[in-house]
PDB file of C-alpha atoms and ligand atoms in Angstrom:
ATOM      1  CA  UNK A 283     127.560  84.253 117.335  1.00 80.00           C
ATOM      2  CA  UNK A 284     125.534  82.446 114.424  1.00 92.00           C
ATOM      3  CA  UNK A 285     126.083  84.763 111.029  1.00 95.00           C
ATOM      4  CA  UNK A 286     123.391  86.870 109.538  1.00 97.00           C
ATOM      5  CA  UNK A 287     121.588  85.365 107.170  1.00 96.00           C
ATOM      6  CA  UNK A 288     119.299  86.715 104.389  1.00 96.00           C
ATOM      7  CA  UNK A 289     116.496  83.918 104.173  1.00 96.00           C
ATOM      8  CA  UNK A 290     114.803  85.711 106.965  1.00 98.00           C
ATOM      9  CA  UNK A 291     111.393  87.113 106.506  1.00 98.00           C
ATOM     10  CA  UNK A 292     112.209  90.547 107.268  1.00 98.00           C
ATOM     11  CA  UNK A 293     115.065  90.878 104.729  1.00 98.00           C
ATOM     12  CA  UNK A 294     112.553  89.467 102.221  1.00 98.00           C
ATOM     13  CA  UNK A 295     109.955  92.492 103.299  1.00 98.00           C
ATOM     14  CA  UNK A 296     113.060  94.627 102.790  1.00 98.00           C
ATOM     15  CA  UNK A 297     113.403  92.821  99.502  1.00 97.00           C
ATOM     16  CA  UNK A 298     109.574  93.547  98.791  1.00 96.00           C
ATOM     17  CA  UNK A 299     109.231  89.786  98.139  1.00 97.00           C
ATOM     18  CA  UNK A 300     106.869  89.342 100.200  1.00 96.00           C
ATOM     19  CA  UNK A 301     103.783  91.869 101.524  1.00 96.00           C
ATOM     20  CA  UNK A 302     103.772  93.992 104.614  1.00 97.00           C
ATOM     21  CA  UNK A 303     101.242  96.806 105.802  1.00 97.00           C
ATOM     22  CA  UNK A 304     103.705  99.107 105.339  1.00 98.00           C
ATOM     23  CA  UNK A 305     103.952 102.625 107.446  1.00 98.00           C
ATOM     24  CA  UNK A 306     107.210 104.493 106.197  1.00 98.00           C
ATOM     25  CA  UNK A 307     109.882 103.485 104.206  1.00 98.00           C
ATOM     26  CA  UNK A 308     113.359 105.775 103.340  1.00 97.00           C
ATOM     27  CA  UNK A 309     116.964 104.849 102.341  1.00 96.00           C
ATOM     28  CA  UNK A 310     117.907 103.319 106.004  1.00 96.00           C
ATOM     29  CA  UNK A 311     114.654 101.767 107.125  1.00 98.00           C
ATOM     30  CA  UNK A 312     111.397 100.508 106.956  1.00 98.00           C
ATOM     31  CA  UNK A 313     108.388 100.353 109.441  1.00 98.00           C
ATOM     32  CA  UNK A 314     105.508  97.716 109.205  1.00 98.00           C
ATOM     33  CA  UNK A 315     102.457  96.236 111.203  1.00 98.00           C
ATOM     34  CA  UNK A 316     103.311  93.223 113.533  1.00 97.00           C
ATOM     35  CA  UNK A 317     101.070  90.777 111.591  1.00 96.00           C
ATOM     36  CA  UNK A 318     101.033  89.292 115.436  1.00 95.00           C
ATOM     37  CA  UNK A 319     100.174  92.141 117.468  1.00 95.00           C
ATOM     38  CA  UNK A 320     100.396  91.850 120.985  1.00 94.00           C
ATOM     39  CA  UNK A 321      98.774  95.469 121.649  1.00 95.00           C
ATOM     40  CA  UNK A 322      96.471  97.512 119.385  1.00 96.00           C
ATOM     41  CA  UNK A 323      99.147  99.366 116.610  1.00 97.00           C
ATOM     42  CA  UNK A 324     101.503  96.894 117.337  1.00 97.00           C
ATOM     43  CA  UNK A 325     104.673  98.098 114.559  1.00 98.00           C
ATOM     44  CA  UNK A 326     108.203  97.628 113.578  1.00 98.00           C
ATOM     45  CA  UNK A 327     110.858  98.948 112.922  1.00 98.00           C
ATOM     46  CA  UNK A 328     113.582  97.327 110.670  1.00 98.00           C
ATOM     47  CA  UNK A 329     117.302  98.879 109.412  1.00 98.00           C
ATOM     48  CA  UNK A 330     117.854  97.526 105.781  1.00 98.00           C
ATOM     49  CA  UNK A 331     121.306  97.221 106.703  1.00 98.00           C
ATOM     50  CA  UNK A 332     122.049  93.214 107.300  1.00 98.00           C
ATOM     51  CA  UNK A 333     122.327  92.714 111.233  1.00 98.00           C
ATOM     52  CA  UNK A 334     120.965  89.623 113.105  1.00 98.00           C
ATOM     53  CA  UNK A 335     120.010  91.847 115.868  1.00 98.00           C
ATOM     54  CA  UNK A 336     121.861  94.095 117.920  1.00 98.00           C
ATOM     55  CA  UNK A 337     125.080  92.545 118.940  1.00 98.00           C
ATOM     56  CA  UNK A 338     126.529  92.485 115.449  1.00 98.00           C
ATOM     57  CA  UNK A 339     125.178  95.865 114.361  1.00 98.00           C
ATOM     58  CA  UNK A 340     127.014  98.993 113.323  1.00 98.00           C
ATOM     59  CA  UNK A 341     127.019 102.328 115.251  1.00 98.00           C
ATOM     60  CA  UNK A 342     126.407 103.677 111.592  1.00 98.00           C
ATOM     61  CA  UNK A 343     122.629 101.376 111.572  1.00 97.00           C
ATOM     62  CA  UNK A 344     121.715 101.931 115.268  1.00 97.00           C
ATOM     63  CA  UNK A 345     121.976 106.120 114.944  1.00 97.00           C
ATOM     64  CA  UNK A 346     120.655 105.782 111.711  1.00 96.00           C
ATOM     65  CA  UNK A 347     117.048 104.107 113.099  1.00 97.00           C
ATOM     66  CA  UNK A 348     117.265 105.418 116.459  1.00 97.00           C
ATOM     67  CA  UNK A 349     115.199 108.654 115.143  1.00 97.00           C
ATOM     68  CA  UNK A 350     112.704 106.824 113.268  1.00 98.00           C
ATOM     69  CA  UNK A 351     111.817 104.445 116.331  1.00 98.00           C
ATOM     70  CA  UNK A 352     110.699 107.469 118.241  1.00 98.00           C
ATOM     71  CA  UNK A 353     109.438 109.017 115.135  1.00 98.00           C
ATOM     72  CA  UNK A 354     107.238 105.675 115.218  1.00 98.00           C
ATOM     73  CA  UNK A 355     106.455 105.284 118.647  1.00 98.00           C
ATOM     74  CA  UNK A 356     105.259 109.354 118.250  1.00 98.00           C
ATOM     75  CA  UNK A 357     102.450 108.674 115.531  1.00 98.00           C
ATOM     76  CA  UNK A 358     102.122 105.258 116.667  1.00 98.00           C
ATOM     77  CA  UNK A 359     101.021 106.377 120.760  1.00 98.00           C
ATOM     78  CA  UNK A 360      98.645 109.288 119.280  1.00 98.00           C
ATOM     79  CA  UNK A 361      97.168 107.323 116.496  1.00 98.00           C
ATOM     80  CA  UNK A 362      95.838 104.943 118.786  1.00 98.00           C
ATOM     81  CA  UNK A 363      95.010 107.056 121.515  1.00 98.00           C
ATOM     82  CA  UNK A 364      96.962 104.932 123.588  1.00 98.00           C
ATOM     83  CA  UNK A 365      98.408 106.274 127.241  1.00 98.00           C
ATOM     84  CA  UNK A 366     101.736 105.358 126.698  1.00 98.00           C
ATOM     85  CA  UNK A 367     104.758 103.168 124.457  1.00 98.00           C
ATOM     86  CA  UNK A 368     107.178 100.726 124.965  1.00 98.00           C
ATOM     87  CA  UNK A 369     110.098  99.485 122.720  1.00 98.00           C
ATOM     88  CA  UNK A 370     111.420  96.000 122.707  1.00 97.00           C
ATOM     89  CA  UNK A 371     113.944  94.627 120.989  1.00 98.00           C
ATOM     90  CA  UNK A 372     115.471  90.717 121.499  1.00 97.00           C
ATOM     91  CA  UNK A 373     118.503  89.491 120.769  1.00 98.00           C
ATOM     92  CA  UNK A 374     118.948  85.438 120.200  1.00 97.00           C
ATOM     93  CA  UNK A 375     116.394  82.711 121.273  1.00 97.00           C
ATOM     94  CA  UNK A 376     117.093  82.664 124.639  1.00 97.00           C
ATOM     95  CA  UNK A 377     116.226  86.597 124.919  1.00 97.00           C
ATOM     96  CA  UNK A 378     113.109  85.791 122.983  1.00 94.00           C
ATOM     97  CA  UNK A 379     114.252  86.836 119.305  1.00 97.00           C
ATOM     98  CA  UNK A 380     112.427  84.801 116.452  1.00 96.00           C
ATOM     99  CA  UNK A 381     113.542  86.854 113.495  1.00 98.00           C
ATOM    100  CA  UNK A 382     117.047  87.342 112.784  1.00 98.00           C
ATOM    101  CA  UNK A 383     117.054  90.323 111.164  1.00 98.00           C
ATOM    102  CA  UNK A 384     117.042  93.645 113.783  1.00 98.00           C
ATOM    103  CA  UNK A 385     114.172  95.072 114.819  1.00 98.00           C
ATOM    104  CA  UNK A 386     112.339  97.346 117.165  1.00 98.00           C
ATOM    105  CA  UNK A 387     109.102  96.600 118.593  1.00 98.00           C
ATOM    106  CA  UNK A 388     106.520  99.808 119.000  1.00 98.00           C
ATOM    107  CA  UNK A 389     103.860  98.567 121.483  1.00 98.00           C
ATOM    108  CA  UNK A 390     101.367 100.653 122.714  1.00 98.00           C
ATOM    109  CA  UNK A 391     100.312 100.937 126.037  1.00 98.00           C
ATOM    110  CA  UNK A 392      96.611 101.330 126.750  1.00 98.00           C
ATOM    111  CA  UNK A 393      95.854 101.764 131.229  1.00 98.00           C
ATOM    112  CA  UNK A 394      95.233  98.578 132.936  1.00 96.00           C
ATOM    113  CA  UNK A 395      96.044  96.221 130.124  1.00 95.00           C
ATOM    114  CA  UNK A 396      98.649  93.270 129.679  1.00 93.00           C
ATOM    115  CA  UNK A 397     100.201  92.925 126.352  1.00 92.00           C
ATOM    116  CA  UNK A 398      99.057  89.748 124.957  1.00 88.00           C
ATOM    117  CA  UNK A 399     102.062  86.772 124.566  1.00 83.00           C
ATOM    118  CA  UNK A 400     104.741  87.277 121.932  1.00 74.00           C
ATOM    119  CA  UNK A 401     103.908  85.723 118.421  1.00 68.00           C
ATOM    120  CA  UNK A 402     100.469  84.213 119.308  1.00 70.00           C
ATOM    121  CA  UNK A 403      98.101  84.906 117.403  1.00 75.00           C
ATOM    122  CA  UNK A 404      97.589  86.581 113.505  1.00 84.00           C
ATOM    123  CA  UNK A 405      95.629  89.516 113.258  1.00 85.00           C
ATOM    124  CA  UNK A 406      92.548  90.260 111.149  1.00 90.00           C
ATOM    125  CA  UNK A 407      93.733  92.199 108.426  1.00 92.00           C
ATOM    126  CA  UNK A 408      91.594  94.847 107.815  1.00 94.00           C
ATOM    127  CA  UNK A 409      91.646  95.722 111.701  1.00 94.00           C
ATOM    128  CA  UNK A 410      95.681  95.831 110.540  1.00 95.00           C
ATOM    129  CA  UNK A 411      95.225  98.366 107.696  1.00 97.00           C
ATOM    130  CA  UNK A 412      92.847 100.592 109.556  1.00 97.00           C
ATOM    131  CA  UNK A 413      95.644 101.005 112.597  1.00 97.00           C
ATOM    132  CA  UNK A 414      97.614 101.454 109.470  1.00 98.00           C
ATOM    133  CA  UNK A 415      95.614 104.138 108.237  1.00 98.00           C
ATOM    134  CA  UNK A 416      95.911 106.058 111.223  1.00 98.00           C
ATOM    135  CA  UNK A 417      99.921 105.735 112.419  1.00 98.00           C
ATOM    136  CA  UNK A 418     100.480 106.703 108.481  1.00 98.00           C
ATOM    137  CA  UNK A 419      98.141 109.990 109.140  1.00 98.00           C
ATOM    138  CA  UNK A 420     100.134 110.335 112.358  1.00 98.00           C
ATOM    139  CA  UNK A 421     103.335 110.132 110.691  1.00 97.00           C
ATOM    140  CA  UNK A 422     101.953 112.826 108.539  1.00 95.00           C
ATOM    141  CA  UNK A 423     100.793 115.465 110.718  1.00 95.00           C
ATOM    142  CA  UNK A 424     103.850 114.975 112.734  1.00 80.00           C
TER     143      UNK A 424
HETATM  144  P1  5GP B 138     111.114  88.858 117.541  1.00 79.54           P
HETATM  145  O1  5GP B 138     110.653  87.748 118.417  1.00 79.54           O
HETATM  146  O2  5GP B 138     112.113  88.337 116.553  1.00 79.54           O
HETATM  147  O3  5GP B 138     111.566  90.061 118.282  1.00 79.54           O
HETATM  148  O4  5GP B 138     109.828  89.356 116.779  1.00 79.54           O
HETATM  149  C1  5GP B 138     109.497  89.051 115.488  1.00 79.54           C
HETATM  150  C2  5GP B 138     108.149  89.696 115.236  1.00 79.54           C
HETATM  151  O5  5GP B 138     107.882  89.602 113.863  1.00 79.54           O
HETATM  152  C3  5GP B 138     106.979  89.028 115.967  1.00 79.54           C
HETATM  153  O6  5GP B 138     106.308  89.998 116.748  1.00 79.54           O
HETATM  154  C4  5GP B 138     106.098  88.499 114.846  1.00 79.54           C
HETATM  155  O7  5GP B 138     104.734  88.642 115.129  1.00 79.54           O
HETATM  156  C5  5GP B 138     106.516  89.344 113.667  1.00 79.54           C
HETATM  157  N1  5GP B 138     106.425  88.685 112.381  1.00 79.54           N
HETATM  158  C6  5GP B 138     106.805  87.407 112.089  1.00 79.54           C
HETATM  159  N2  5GP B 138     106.608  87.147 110.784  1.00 79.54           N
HETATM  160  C7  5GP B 138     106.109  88.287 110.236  1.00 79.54           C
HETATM  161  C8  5GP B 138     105.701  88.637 108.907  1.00 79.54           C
HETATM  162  O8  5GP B 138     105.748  87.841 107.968  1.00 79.54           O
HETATM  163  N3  5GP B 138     105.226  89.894 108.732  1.00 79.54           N
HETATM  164  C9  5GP B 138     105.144  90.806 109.749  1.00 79.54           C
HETATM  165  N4  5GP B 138     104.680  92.014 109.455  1.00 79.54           N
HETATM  166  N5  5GP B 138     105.522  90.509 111.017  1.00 79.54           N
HETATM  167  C10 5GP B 138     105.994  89.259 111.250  1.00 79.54           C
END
């Protein structure tokens, strides 16, 4: 398997050299807006801990974030009213994966609508940072 490496945009996020609408942050983790959302509140979840994705991660990283992607698809389902969640999560090119650092998609599900295609299309930011708003008030209260 290819070897992690840290040029990838999510390690830089990590880094904090470069933005993200960021949701939650603590010693393990951090979760951020999709800035391609395929669903309204469309957020990730990222282990700091270097892993391309989940084939070469530790037991250690995957309890570790385990927790905080339910904690996220929790405030992320009731802060957009939505009727239900799915997590994805992809694992090489062939699988779908286009950043190499692991993740964990938070989509939620709304009745009678398709998600739209992976990495298509950049949101408008402010319609980001008001979702934003909301999962972060979720994440709150909960
Ligand atoms: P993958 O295909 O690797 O599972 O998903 C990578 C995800 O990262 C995609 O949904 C894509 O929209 C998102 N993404 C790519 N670049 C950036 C970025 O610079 N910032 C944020 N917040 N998301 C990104």
């Amino acid at each position: 398997m290819t070897a992690y490496d840290d040029g990838n945009i999510f390690s830089k996020i990590i880094k904090g050299e470069i933005p993200s609408e960021k949701l939650y942050e603590d010693a393990n983790a951090v979760a951020i807006m999709d800035i391609m959302p395929q669903t309204r509140g469309h957020c990730l979840v990222i282990p700091k801990a270097p892993s391309r994705n989940l084939l070469d991660a530790s037991d250690e990283t995957l309890s570790a974030v385990m927790p905080l992607v339910a904690k996220l698809a929790r405030a992320a389902k009731a802060a957009m009213q939505a009727d239900g969640v799915r997590i994805a999560q992809f694992n090489e090119p062939a699988a779908g994966q286009t950043v190499f650092h692991l993740h964990f998609h938070i989509l939620p599900m709304y009745e009678g609508v398709e998600l739209d295609l992976h990495s298509n299309r950049s949101a408008d930011k402010a319609a980001l940072a008001e979702q934003a708003e909301k999962i972060r008030a979720a994440l709150n209260a909960g």
